[in-house]
Amino acid sequence: MAYIFDEPSRTFNEYLLVPGYSSSECIPERVSLKTPLVRYRKGEEPEISLSIPMVSAIMQSVSDDKMAVALATEGGMSFIFGSQSIESQAAMVRAVKDYKAGFVKSDCNLKPDMTLADVLELKEEYGHSTMPVTDDGTATGKLLGIVTGRDYRVSRMETTEKVADFMTPREHLVTAPADTSLKIANDIIWDHKLNCLPLVDEDDHLVNLVFRKDYDTHKENPLELLDDHKRYMVGAGINTRDYAERVPALVEAGADVLCIDSSEGYSEWQSRTISWIRDHYGDSVRVGAGNVVDAEGFRFLAEAGADFIKVGIGGGSICITREQKGIGRGQATAIIDVARARDEYFDETGIYVPICSDGGIVYDHHITLALAMGSDFVMLGRYFARFDESPTNKVNVNGTYMKEYWGEGSARARNWQRYDLGGSKKGLTFEEGVDSYVPYAGSLKDNVAATLAKVKSTMCNCGALTIPELKEKAKLTLVSSTSIVEGGAHDVLQKDKTPYVTNA
Ligand code: IMP
């Protein structure tokens, strides 16, 4: 007969944290959210840690190179989606590794025979007023001049006037060599009272632009996640089919960590993939695996050598797996069960394997609950899809701005490898995800700051200054359905009827 669990599986909404003693030392400014990303031995430091416990989902509609840079700037990590060609995924990884904060590749360039009308059109399209002029009109052509708003007056000039006749020519430009550091570039900007400094190579070809404002921004990110060469760190998704080709390309491109992206991780396909990586790279390539929802699944992947393990089946906002297949587990119960198994494994072997709560985070406080229940970090899709930095279109739906967000198991993404169970059959036979809109929410930076302010505040209520301390000290209680009603505004006539939206 089938095994029947004694307890129902539960979701985050069914739990509350009960405050503990907080001393006067326990204030949000002193909270550290640093957390391990990959396995480590007792007494040693993990090779990679996150500065904040947030990673972005391995999804087309969430994690591209732009998202990866924005999140690494705040101290988290993106996993670039794997449901694309090996070449384009590797190119995105490379773009993150090549990105240098403050060094801009010019996306809006002119040729000398273009006209003022072209300048105005480009300004309208890109919103930039600084445009380099190069011999071939590309971002890497020979630098011939620059056009800024100070070089023309629309009211006094014909729109047919040639760029060559009103640009600031090369001989009047202050430039610097391509390998100039940001600090030196900024000094030059200040000394010459510039707004923009072009960096050029030895043949006078344009390499980057440095703008005064970007240097200031750079200094504001003390938590940014950098590798030993001061490049942003980035993860990448892989699958259990083409790893022999995909993994080398991603490693070559500079991916800092990989993760097998699958709806079901308790499988021989995952252990084969990890073994292949260990055989070819030893421990020098780090790889997470998943998803699992119980202790057995955790132990299987821990013994297979996974560097971290993702937990969650069926709880994602765009997920219809539970409806389609009737499998999954309430996210809170899954985390509690797997965290217990992780701690037992640590006691037995002295190896700590971090776990990640993946999917189903709706409110900011769900992050705190996931951490208190034992997660080391959380993976979010819908949350990040709402921001400027996500790869999808911002659209106006009935007067409200929304961003598109679709599941990897939807017909739109067609990521059949994520749902693959082996055999010769390739392709998505039925959908496990939907195509949707989520409310547009602005910049990643502002939203992450607001979310983490809540997490830190709650941690202080529990008397915890670090995530390990939270796990140790947190007291959780189940809530009854009537106490859930008590938890919202009730028995008052609210003035503002706007639905209560946190990060939803
Ligand atoms: P969210 O943060 O609740 O939106 O959940 C994101 C997570 O849902 C991802 O990290 C995946 O684990 C999972 N996921 C992504 N696409 C699909 C899908 O099409 N069906 C089911 N789960 C999905």
XYZ file of C-alpha atoms and ligand atoms in Angstrom:
527
model
C 0.000 0.000 0.000
C 1.148 3.543 -0.655
C 2.926 5.409 2.113
C 0.682 8.085 3.598
C 2.305 10.941 5.519
C 0.755 11.517 8.953
C 0.598 15.299 8.622
C -0.776 17.448 5.810
C 1.851 19.413 3.935
C 1.704 23.125 4.708
C 2.466 26.432 3.044
C 4.203 29.572 4.320
C 0.869 31.305 4.932
C 0.032 28.768 7.622
C 2.935 29.842 9.829
C 3.885 32.851 11.918
C 7.083 33.671 13.771
C 6.752 34.250 17.504
C 9.079 37.041 18.676
C 12.007 36.226 20.943
C 14.049 38.483 23.236
C 15.887 41.240 21.373
C 18.661 43.074 23.179
C 19.573 46.709 22.471
C 22.431 45.344 20.348
C 19.963 43.704 18.027
C 19.257 46.427 15.473
C 18.664 46.087 11.704
C 21.869 47.971 10.758
C 23.901 45.262 12.454
C 22.199 42.329 10.712
C 24.323 40.335 8.268
C 22.484 38.364 5.589
C 25.596 36.575 4.348
C 24.838 32.948 3.559
C 26.639 29.963 2.001
C 25.914 29.107 -1.640
C 27.948 25.900 -1.960
C 28.829 22.926 0.238
C 31.680 23.178 2.717
C 33.318 21.141 5.466
C 32.812 21.838 9.141
C 35.290 24.472 10.302
C 36.004 25.708 6.762
C 34.613 28.712 4.903
C 32.344 28.051 1.905
C 34.079 28.829 -1.373
C 31.155 31.015 -2.488
C 28.772 32.906 -0.225
C 25.976 35.298 -1.132
C 25.796 38.709 0.562
C 21.988 38.520 0.522
C 19.949 35.285 0.527
C 18.289 35.848 -2.846
C 18.855 34.266 -6.256
C 16.801 34.778 -9.401
C 15.012 31.884 -11.097
C 16.445 29.951 -14.041
C 13.780 31.291 -16.406
C 13.582 33.037 -19.788
C 11.328 35.703 -18.328
C 13.604 36.401 -15.343
C 17.341 35.805 -15.584
C 19.378 37.279 -18.431
C 22.664 39.198 -18.230
C 21.004 42.481 -17.310
C 19.194 40.929 -14.361
C 22.417 39.177 -13.330
C 24.361 42.437 -13.157
C 21.580 44.206 -11.227
C 21.258 41.395 -8.689
C 25.006 40.842 -8.225
C 25.279 44.582 -7.579
C 22.989 44.088 -4.565
C 24.818 40.945 -3.377
C 22.628 38.156 -4.818
C 23.047 35.918 -7.849
C 21.141 35.188 -11.052
C 21.110 31.857 -12.802
C 21.030 32.593 -16.535
C 18.285 30.523 -18.152
C 19.335 27.381 -19.966
C 16.363 27.086 -22.315
C 18.292 28.746 -25.137
C 21.178 27.716 -27.365
C 24.503 26.982 -25.700
C 26.061 29.876 -27.636
C 23.550 32.482 -26.543
C 23.593 31.338 -22.914
C 27.407 31.431 -22.868
C 27.291 34.907 -24.461
C 25.056 36.138 -21.616
C 27.424 34.698 -19.014
C 30.343 36.357 -20.808
C 28.487 39.677 -20.876
C 28.144 39.570 -17.085
C 31.795 38.641 -16.577
C 32.917 41.392 -18.989
C 30.652 43.989 -17.424
C 32.547 46.611 -15.530
C 30.450 48.906 -13.386
C 30.949 52.400 -14.612
C 32.342 51.323 -18.012
C 29.626 51.646 -20.614
C 29.601 50.099 -24.103
C 28.055 52.821 -26.181
C 24.699 51.678 -27.633
C 24.012 54.858 -29.566
C 26.678 55.865 -32.095
C 26.988 58.161 -35.108
C 28.848 58.309 -38.419
C 30.227 61.696 -39.573
C 27.927 61.850 -42.616
C 24.763 61.418 -40.535
C 22.616 64.498 -39.919
C 21.139 66.443 -37.035
C 17.825 64.742 -37.839
C 19.497 61.370 -37.182
C 20.884 62.657 -33.880
C 17.441 63.789 -32.745
C 15.895 60.493 -33.779
C 18.488 58.453 -31.857
C 18.076 60.689 -28.824
C 14.337 60.058 -28.906
C 14.835 56.307 -29.274
C 17.593 55.731 -26.693
C 17.140 58.698 -24.389
C 20.897 59.457 -24.413
C 22.276 62.880 -25.244
C 25.935 61.797 -25.517
C 26.788 60.031 -28.798
C 30.265 59.077 -29.953
C 31.067 59.582 -33.643
C 33.105 56.742 -35.145
C 34.290 56.059 -38.698
C 31.871 53.133 -39.141
C 29.153 54.208 -36.712
C 29.793 51.278 -34.325
C 30.685 51.194 -30.621
C 34.205 50.004 -31.495
C 34.992 52.110 -34.559
C 37.772 54.708 -34.806
C 36.807 57.681 -32.640
C 36.263 60.864 -34.679
C 34.332 63.042 -32.250
C 31.407 63.290 -29.849
C 28.011 64.943 -30.058
C 26.287 66.135 -26.894
C 23.361 68.510 -26.342
C 25.884 71.357 -26.176
C 26.971 70.855 -29.805
C 23.728 71.866 -31.512
C 20.780 74.214 -31.227
C 17.708 72.872 -32.988
C 16.128 76.343 -33.314
C 19.159 77.776 -35.153
C 20.232 74.850 -37.328
C 18.948 72.934 -40.319
C 18.168 69.315 -39.505
C 20.083 68.348 -42.655
C 23.377 69.623 -41.199
C 26.072 66.934 -41.113
C 27.363 65.526 -37.807
C 30.969 66.195 -38.986
C 30.205 69.943 -39.080
C 28.930 70.357 -35.512
C 30.451 67.506 -33.460
C 33.252 68.177 -30.971
C 36.143 66.768 -33.044
C 38.658 64.187 -31.840
C 41.455 66.737 -31.378
C 39.386 68.618 -28.786
C 38.415 65.504 -26.798
C 40.004 64.336 -23.588
C 40.362 60.529 -23.742
C 42.178 57.841 -21.760
C 43.681 54.423 -22.586
C 41.437 51.354 -22.532
C 42.996 49.879 -19.374
C 42.400 52.994 -17.250
C 40.933 52.134 -13.830
C 37.636 53.603 -12.767
C 39.343 55.620 -10.059
C 41.788 57.238 -12.494
C 38.998 57.771 -15.049
C 37.017 59.578 -12.418
C 40.002 61.745 -11.483
C 40.359 62.747 -15.164
C 36.620 63.498 -15.318
C 36.956 65.792 -12.309
C 40.202 67.468 -13.396
C 38.786 68.343 -16.828
C 35.217 68.985 -15.656
C 33.886 66.360 -18.086
C 30.569 64.556 -18.130
C 31.899 61.677 -20.180
C 35.353 60.208 -20.784
C 35.887 57.944 -23.834
C 38.427 55.136 -23.392
C 40.285 54.222 -26.582
C 42.726 51.461 -27.581
C 46.166 52.006 -29.137
C 44.605 52.422 -32.622
C 42.235 55.089 -31.318
C 39.221 52.778 -31.520
C 36.476 53.413 -28.988
C 36.307 50.829 -26.160
C 34.085 52.264 -23.410
C 32.613 55.450 -22.081
C 32.840 56.429 -18.418
C 30.188 58.807 -17.112
C 30.587 60.849 -13.972
C 27.351 59.596 -12.399
C 28.206 55.913 -12.785
C 31.253 56.190 -10.591
C 29.100 57.523 -7.779
C 26.676 54.615 -8.203
C 29.504 52.131 -8.020
C 30.548 53.388 -4.641
C 27.059 52.818 -3.233
C 27.110 49.013 -3.472
C 29.097 47.628 -0.571
C 27.492 44.173 -0.814
C 28.136 43.536 -4.513
C 29.047 39.943 -5.327
C 32.461 39.885 -6.992
C 34.912 37.133 -7.943
C 38.680 37.246 -7.276
C 39.133 39.434 -10.367
C 36.492 41.897 -9.190
C 34.013 40.740 -11.851
C 30.348 40.171 -11.038
C 29.487 36.594 -10.135
C 26.888 34.743 -12.155
C 25.256 31.310 -12.209
C 23.825 29.348 -15.140
C 21.203 26.644 -15.575
C 22.036 23.310 -17.215
C 19.977 20.235 -18.093
C 20.528 16.474 -17.927
C 20.672 16.053 -21.725
C 23.329 18.243 -23.323
C 25.661 18.808 -20.329
C 28.708 17.387 -22.148
C 28.533 20.348 -24.549
C 26.851 23.002 -22.398
C 28.982 22.729 -19.261
C 32.359 23.306 -21.012
C 30.935 26.324 -22.869
C 29.569 27.870 -19.667
C 32.754 27.188 -17.718
C 34.786 28.709 -20.540
C 32.504 31.771 -20.524
C 33.234 32.211 -16.811
C 30.104 30.944 -14.997
C 30.843 30.834 -11.265
C 28.314 28.139 -10.438
C 25.919 25.913 -12.357
C 22.559 24.475 -11.395
C 20.673 21.558 -12.898
C 17.279 23.003 -13.744
C 14.599 20.372 -13.420
C 11.108 20.066 -12.022
C 12.093 16.761 -10.426
C 15.576 16.207 -9.005
C 15.341 12.808 -7.347
C 16.505 11.023 -10.464
C 19.380 9.037 -11.891
C 19.712 11.672 -14.649
C 20.818 14.225 -12.069
C 23.392 11.956 -10.416
C 24.793 11.113 -13.880
C 25.107 14.806 -14.700
C 26.897 15.575 -11.429
C 29.226 12.561 -11.894
C 30.124 13.750 -15.380
C 31.052 17.165 -13.968
C 33.124 15.622 -11.154
C 34.906 13.301 -13.620
C 35.829 16.203 -15.893
C 36.373 19.063 -13.467
C 36.703 17.587 -9.955
C 35.445 20.133 -7.430
C 36.532 23.119 -9.488
C 33.085 23.419 -11.079
C 30.301 23.975 -8.576
C 26.857 22.604 -9.380
C 23.522 22.751 -7.571
C 20.747 20.223 -8.181
C 17.030 19.727 -7.570
C 14.215 20.093 -7.071
C 13.318 17.777 -4.214
C 10.729 17.986 -1.447
C 11.730 15.392 1.129
C 14.628 13.961 3.116
C 15.163 11.013 0.750
C 15.523 13.297 -2.260
C 17.934 15.530 -0.346
C 20.155 12.637 0.728
C 20.245 11.226 -2.780
C 21.488 14.503 -4.266
C 23.846 15.249 -1.345
C 25.471 11.832 -1.822
C 25.613 12.400 -5.575
C 27.787 15.437 -4.801
C 25.438 18.402 -5.367
C 26.911 21.672 -4.096
C 23.498 22.988 -3.067
C 20.017 21.540 -3.292
C 16.853 23.279 -4.418
C 13.601 22.499 -2.680
C 10.109 22.958 -4.105
C 7.718 21.212 -6.453
C 4.449 22.711 -7.554
C 4.536 25.935 -5.521
C 5.710 28.386 -8.198
C 3.330 31.207 -9.087
C 3.150 30.164 -12.756
C 3.178 26.447 -11.948
C 0.324 24.064 -12.737
C 2.264 20.857 -12.018
C 0.061 19.942 -9.064
C -3.069 20.328 -11.167
C -1.620 18.517 -14.172
C 0.174 15.672 -12.427
C -0.954 15.661 -8.800
C 2.584 15.774 -7.401
C 4.334 18.240 -5.110
C 4.357 19.228 -1.476
C 3.435 22.315 0.548
C 6.565 24.480 0.475
C 6.868 25.030 4.244
C 6.679 21.314 5.037
C 9.134 20.510 2.250
C 11.678 23.005 3.608
C 11.311 21.856 7.220
C 11.750 18.199 6.219
C 14.747 18.830 3.945
C 16.417 21.203 6.449
C 16.229 18.491 9.078
C 17.848 16.032 6.649
C 20.551 18.617 5.803
C 21.381 19.030 9.524
C 21.500 15.255 10.056
C 23.792 14.892 7.055
C 26.040 17.605 8.485
C 26.216 15.866 11.901
C 27.029 12.552 10.246
C 29.542 13.669 7.613
C 30.747 17.138 8.660
C 29.619 18.416 5.241
C 27.136 21.251 5.076
C 25.027 21.286 1.907
C 23.070 24.571 1.601
C 19.410 24.363 0.606
C 17.410 26.837 -1.448
C 13.665 27.380 -1.147
C 12.514 27.656 -4.765
C 9.126 29.076 -5.754
C 6.011 30.235 -3.983
C 7.406 33.333 -2.240
C 4.497 35.787 -2.393
C 5.057 38.163 0.521
C 8.365 39.512 1.747
C 7.866 37.799 5.089
C 7.783 34.432 3.295
C 11.536 34.921 2.797
C 12.048 35.282 6.547
C 9.884 32.222 7.159
C 11.843 30.182 4.594
C 15.131 31.168 6.271
C 13.785 30.473 9.765
C 12.603 27.048 8.608
C 16.126 26.206 7.499
C 16.658 27.534 3.951
C 20.043 29.080 3.311
C 18.697 31.204 0.476
C 15.599 31.565 -1.692
C 15.041 31.484 -5.457
C 12.432 33.859 -6.846
C 10.822 34.157 -10.264
C 7.688 36.284 -10.052
C 9.364 38.664 -7.599
C 12.165 39.618 -10.007
C 10.016 39.444 -13.161
C 8.250 42.636 -12.000
C 11.339 44.833 -12.212
C 12.818 47.078 -14.912
C 15.772 44.703 -15.200
C 13.786 41.580 -16.165
C 14.046 40.625 -19.842
C 10.323 40.888 -20.648
C 8.067 43.563 -22.113
C 6.385 46.179 -19.969
C 2.805 46.452 -21.189
C -0.216 48.518 -20.306
C -3.128 46.271 -19.363
C -6.379 48.151 -18.700
C -4.499 51.239 -17.561
C -1.980 49.457 -15.311
C 1.613 48.719 -16.218
C 2.470 45.035 -16.125
C 5.461 42.886 -17.063
C 5.115 39.578 -18.836
C 6.041 36.441 -16.890
C 5.827 32.884 -18.191
C 6.745 29.471 -16.812
C 9.488 27.309 -18.258
C 6.904 24.555 -18.685
C 4.519 26.790 -20.633
C 4.033 26.437 -24.373
C 5.762 29.814 -24.718
C 9.076 28.691 -23.154
C 8.924 25.082 -24.365
C 11.714 24.087 -21.977
C 11.094 20.381 -22.410
C 14.478 19.455 -20.885
C 13.270 20.741 -17.512
C 10.455 18.172 -17.552
C 12.342 15.423 -19.329
C 12.181 11.916 -17.898
C 14.623 10.345 -20.339
C 13.909 8.085 -23.283
C 14.052 9.086 -26.901
C 10.977 11.298 -26.738
C 11.874 14.959 -26.838
C 9.419 17.803 -26.471
C 6.728 19.083 -24.166
C 3.730 16.732 -24.254
C 1.608 18.807 -21.893
C 2.052 22.168 -20.203
C 3.183 22.552 -16.597
C 3.239 26.339 -16.524
C 1.244 29.361 -17.636
C 1.946 32.599 -19.510
C 0.961 35.611 -17.389
C 1.359 39.258 -16.373
C 2.721 40.537 -13.075
C 2.356 44.127 -11.824
C 5.295 46.313 -12.840
C 7.169 47.386 -9.701
C 10.103 49.627 -10.739
C 13.775 49.084 -10.025
C 15.337 45.982 -8.512
C 17.508 48.032 -6.183
C 14.630 49.853 -4.466
C 12.489 46.740 -4.131
C 15.256 44.502 -2.793
C 16.148 47.185 -0.236
C 12.524 47.393 0.945
C 12.170 43.601 1.120
C 15.380 43.096 3.051
C 14.537 45.906 5.478
C 11.524 43.806 6.506
C 13.577 40.621 6.742
C 16.164 42.324 8.952
C 13.527 43.900 11.152
C 11.824 40.538 11.753
C 15.184 38.900 12.445
C 15.782 41.476 15.183
C 12.341 40.692 16.626
C 13.552 37.111 16.886
C 16.829 38.217 18.511
C 18.939 37.184 15.499
C 21.742 39.124 13.817
C 22.658 36.400 11.315
C 20.802 33.758 9.310
C 22.302 30.828 11.292
C 21.216 32.599 14.485
C 17.698 33.005 13.084
C 17.488 29.268 12.338
C 18.556 28.505 15.875
C 16.372 31.022 17.696
C 13.209 31.187 15.559
C 9.981 29.968 17.110
C 7.233 29.166 14.624
C 3.569 28.606 15.214
C 0.844 27.268 12.968
C -2.093 29.607 12.518
C -5.754 28.694 12.407
C -7.911 29.937 9.543
C -9.608 32.436 11.849
C -6.312 33.862 13.065
C -5.368 34.471 9.416
C -8.379 36.823 9.221
C -7.179 38.494 12.429
C -3.793 39.084 10.783
C -5.095 41.465 8.107
C -6.834 44.815 8.618
C -10.287 43.914 9.964
C -13.402 45.470 11.453
C -12.486 48.875 10.079
C -13.658 50.678 6.971
C -10.454 51.217 5.022
C -10.071 54.650 3.397
C -7.792 53.485 0.646
C -9.292 50.442 -1.014
C -6.203 49.738 -3.139
C -5.592 46.035 -2.631
C -2.834 45.380 -0.123
C 0.210 44.695 -2.225
C 3.600 43.962 -0.717
C 5.839 42.411 -3.284
C 2.811 40.811 -4.936
P 7.851 31.905 -8.300
O 8.967 32.653 -7.608
O 6.735 31.540 -7.353
O 7.358 32.632 -9.503
O 8.448 30.501 -8.769
C 9.579 30.396 -9.589
C 9.956 28.932 -9.693
O 8.921 28.176 -10.336
C 11.168 28.641 -10.546
O 12.392 28.874 -9.892
C 10.986 27.182 -10.908
O 11.428 26.309 -9.897
C 9.485 27.059 -10.998
N 9.000 27.078 -12.389
C 9.435 27.806 -13.441
N 8.686 27.605 -14.543
C 7.751 26.700 -14.196
C 6.679 26.072 -14.896
O 6.392 26.332 -16.065
N 5.961 25.152 -14.184
C 6.240 24.852 -12.892
N 7.190 25.450 -12.175
C 7.957 26.358 -12.825
